């Protein structure tokens, strides 16, 4: 790609711009849709897909209802055609070039206009532009003839005769389709261990006609850089044009950032073909630049930028955009007293502990993912004190709205490329398609300050290193060569050429620079001394922190739970409402998942014994959510308190991203947000375990420790309050206030230590089984941590716990509702549930150790105190019988 030379010039006389601007007409809206043999015909919306079109016309039920994922397999096996006519809204003769542009086609299709084949598409993640200058008429007929993604993937696999590329098919429990790795399409649309198989066909993004003369702007990006030597910010502005003119076109570009008193004008030249202009704008040194900070660390300031192109031929372009200033470094350096290297992010020069989760597609049908849906999910992440999400590599590169919201909320994004849990082909056609995809996505997304890392794939280094696919030793070299060819020589090469402002890792988990040293494939990508780790263990007791890896960065870990009854009710019928029903088995896509949840729950809680089947199902759902919340709390707190210490060569953990944030449908999964956005107990717990200031307790060899964990930018002198209650009384047995506790900025320090025996002795009449410890930190000016708890025994062994009578009075205050709760006894895991009324509480699943507590409900839709009171169910642990 020819880069134009850039000169900073005094502004000469402005050039006159001739001609009008381009004509751009969207072809969104009503299309016709038909299946392969013409037996099904219907109107369809674009953007959209076949499934939503059929559902909208009442030709199928909700695809998520009961067993419909399997019942509707025929839809994905058929070959569908989208078509429409349109009148050309301008005089064709006026324009040198007219394109038909598809921002996203899902996935394999022939594109025709007026019965002339324009070309084919085979990559869902690519942008396709077809020149229709010579074939467009006054009235036109466009067709997009799809081929079943399932058939195409199978055919591609069949044609790859040299050697097999595993895995061929997903495990049977996923009820999925085969050879997803042979098609550049959302990998989880062929099924996953938390989601259904709906290999959609459709025009999933905008489609439009673009007519222009001379040149047309295709990509425009702003990338900030901070030059340490001069202590000055600069902005790289890149514009990529399709230049139709046969001769170079000279002109002027003016960049204006009023808030930063910065205005510069440049002499530029556009070369024929793909012309690019790269401008380096130095920000006025006398202006104070406010940086973009992650959630919890500062503001998300952006600056309006106007870029004006005035070329000697053609028309003037005025581009309005926002510039954000932030730097990111991935630090991998030796740590004193520890083998290996660190792995943490420095944002604007400040080390940041990464707190958050992993993002999967919010729906099997992307056209149902609206701005409001994204806002609700992402705002819920920010409200739970998260500052980061990993966009996982088996889904999609998210829509622009997603990244815009993350920019606004301060949610950092670890962005995977879309390759997951598989090996992939590397034939010429495949690589060309991937190269176009990567180049398009990086150009599209690199202006977003929220994106802090590009990552080549999900778990594919580990798949080879740990030999997931039982590859004979003799054949390993072929797959290693393919791996390096795809992720290093193609993807990495393009990323580094297109974006010098962010780090790149080839995989997750990886050993980072250590993996590079070992030829990009390390012996053990799960090594705790390097890079990031993924960790899952369902059989060990999750309350036992010693089973967790003291890793540099935990980028995946988790436990499953069931979503609320109100969420399941929408897609099931009454015969499904039992833990062992066909429906419950069908919805569980993870081998033995339902049994694993019961086993893990059974370590600490009594399982429901009631003979009332619906109560038993609801109680079981409740317990799985309690178990999941408590497990991930324990594990996350372990990662947070490990950030400042090295023990046995391990530690300095600087990231905790649990698996997973959101759900793709209504089913058991690792998510903390249910399909529809309802908060599971885990999400309420996350609000506390990710709090900026938090005391964390654990036991080691009979000694009780409390650490003060802080993300705050200053040291604080605080008071630690520790209270011991016996399960049988709302009056504390004993309390202790320790003053002058220093909690250091952005670190985790031990602030309290006592043997459990001494603690029990000090609080007379206490045994491990009869008492519970709660504690919090409090300081000047209203600074206070959440109240944390530590159980001294399993709750199934607790002595003195009685069934509490809980009651709530609901009142409205402006646009929120207050639930005034009362209890007659200590109540663990008090849960308020208002069924399918959309909204969230200020707190939930809490240990109630006082007679009264006020909880706020934030509605997401209009409701009333009466409606809330009528829908309310109050549950605590002793209600499970």
Coordinates of N, CA and C in Angstrom, one line a residue, residues 20 32 42 171 232 247 263 280 284 302 352 373 405 443 463 495 504 512 531 563 580 691 732 771 786 803:
X20 N -20.0 17.3 -7.0 CA -20.7 17.1 -5.7 C -20.1 15.8 -5.1
X32 N -37.0 -9.9 -0.4 CA -37.7 -11.2 -0.5 C -36.8 -12.3 -0.1
X42 N -41.1 -15.6 1.5 CA -41.6 -14.7 2.5 C -40.8 -13.3 2.4
X171 N -18.4 -32.4 20.5 CA -18.9 -33.5 21.3 C -20.4 -33.7 21.1
X232 N 5.1 14.8 24.7 CA 4.1 15.4 23.9 C 3.2 14.3 23.3
X247 N -4.8 9.6 -12.5 CA -3.6 10.4 -12.2 C -3.6 10.7 -10.7
X263 N -4.5 23.1 15.4 CA -5.0 23.1 14.0 C -3.8 23.0 13.1
X280 N 0.5 13.0 10.8 CA 0.9 13.0 12.2 C 0.7 14.4 12.8
X284 N -0.8 20.6 20.5 CA -0.3 21.9 21.1 C 0.2 21.6 22.5
X302 N -12.9 12.4 25.7 CA -12.6 12.3 24.2 C -12.7 13.8 23.7
X352 N -2.4 -1.4 35.9 CA -3.8 -1.5 36.2 C -4.1 -3.0 36.4
X373 N -29.7 -3.6 24.0 CA -29.3 -4.8 24.6 C -27.8 -4.8 25.0
X405 N -19.7 1.9 23.1 CA -20.2 1.9 24.5 C -19.0 1.6 25.5
X443 N -8.5 -2.1 10.7 CA -8.7 -0.7 10.2 C -10.0 -0.2 10.8
X463 N -4.0 -26.2 22.6 CA -4.5 -27.4 21.9 C -3.4 -28.2 21.3
X495 N -1.4 -7.2 11.6 CA -1.7 -6.3 12.8 C -0.5 -5.3 13.0
X504 N 0.4 -7.2 20.8 CA -0.2 -8.4 20.2 C 0.3 -9.7 20.9
X512 N 3.4 -15.7 26.5 CA 3.9 -14.4 26.0 C 5.2 -14.5 25.3
X531 N 2.9 -15.2 31.1 CA 1.7 -15.0 30.4 C 0.4 -15.2 31.2
X563 N -29.8 -20.5 35.1 CA -30.5 -19.2 35.1 C -31.8 -19.3 35.9
X580 N -33.9 -33.1 36.2 CA -33.6 -34.3 35.4 C -34.5 -34.5 34.2
X691 N -14.8 -4.7 44.0 CA -14.9 -3.3 44.5 C -13.5 -2.7 44.6
X732 N -24.1 -9.6 67.8 CA -22.8 -10.1 67.6 C -22.2 -10.7 68.9
X771 N -20.3 -20.3 64.4 CA -20.1 -18.9 64.2 C -19.6 -18.5 62.8
X786 N -17.1 -2.8 50.8 CA -18.3 -3.7 51.1 C -18.0 -4.5 52.3
X803 N -34.6 -21.1 60.4 CA -35.3 -20.6 59.2 C -35.8 -19.2 59.6

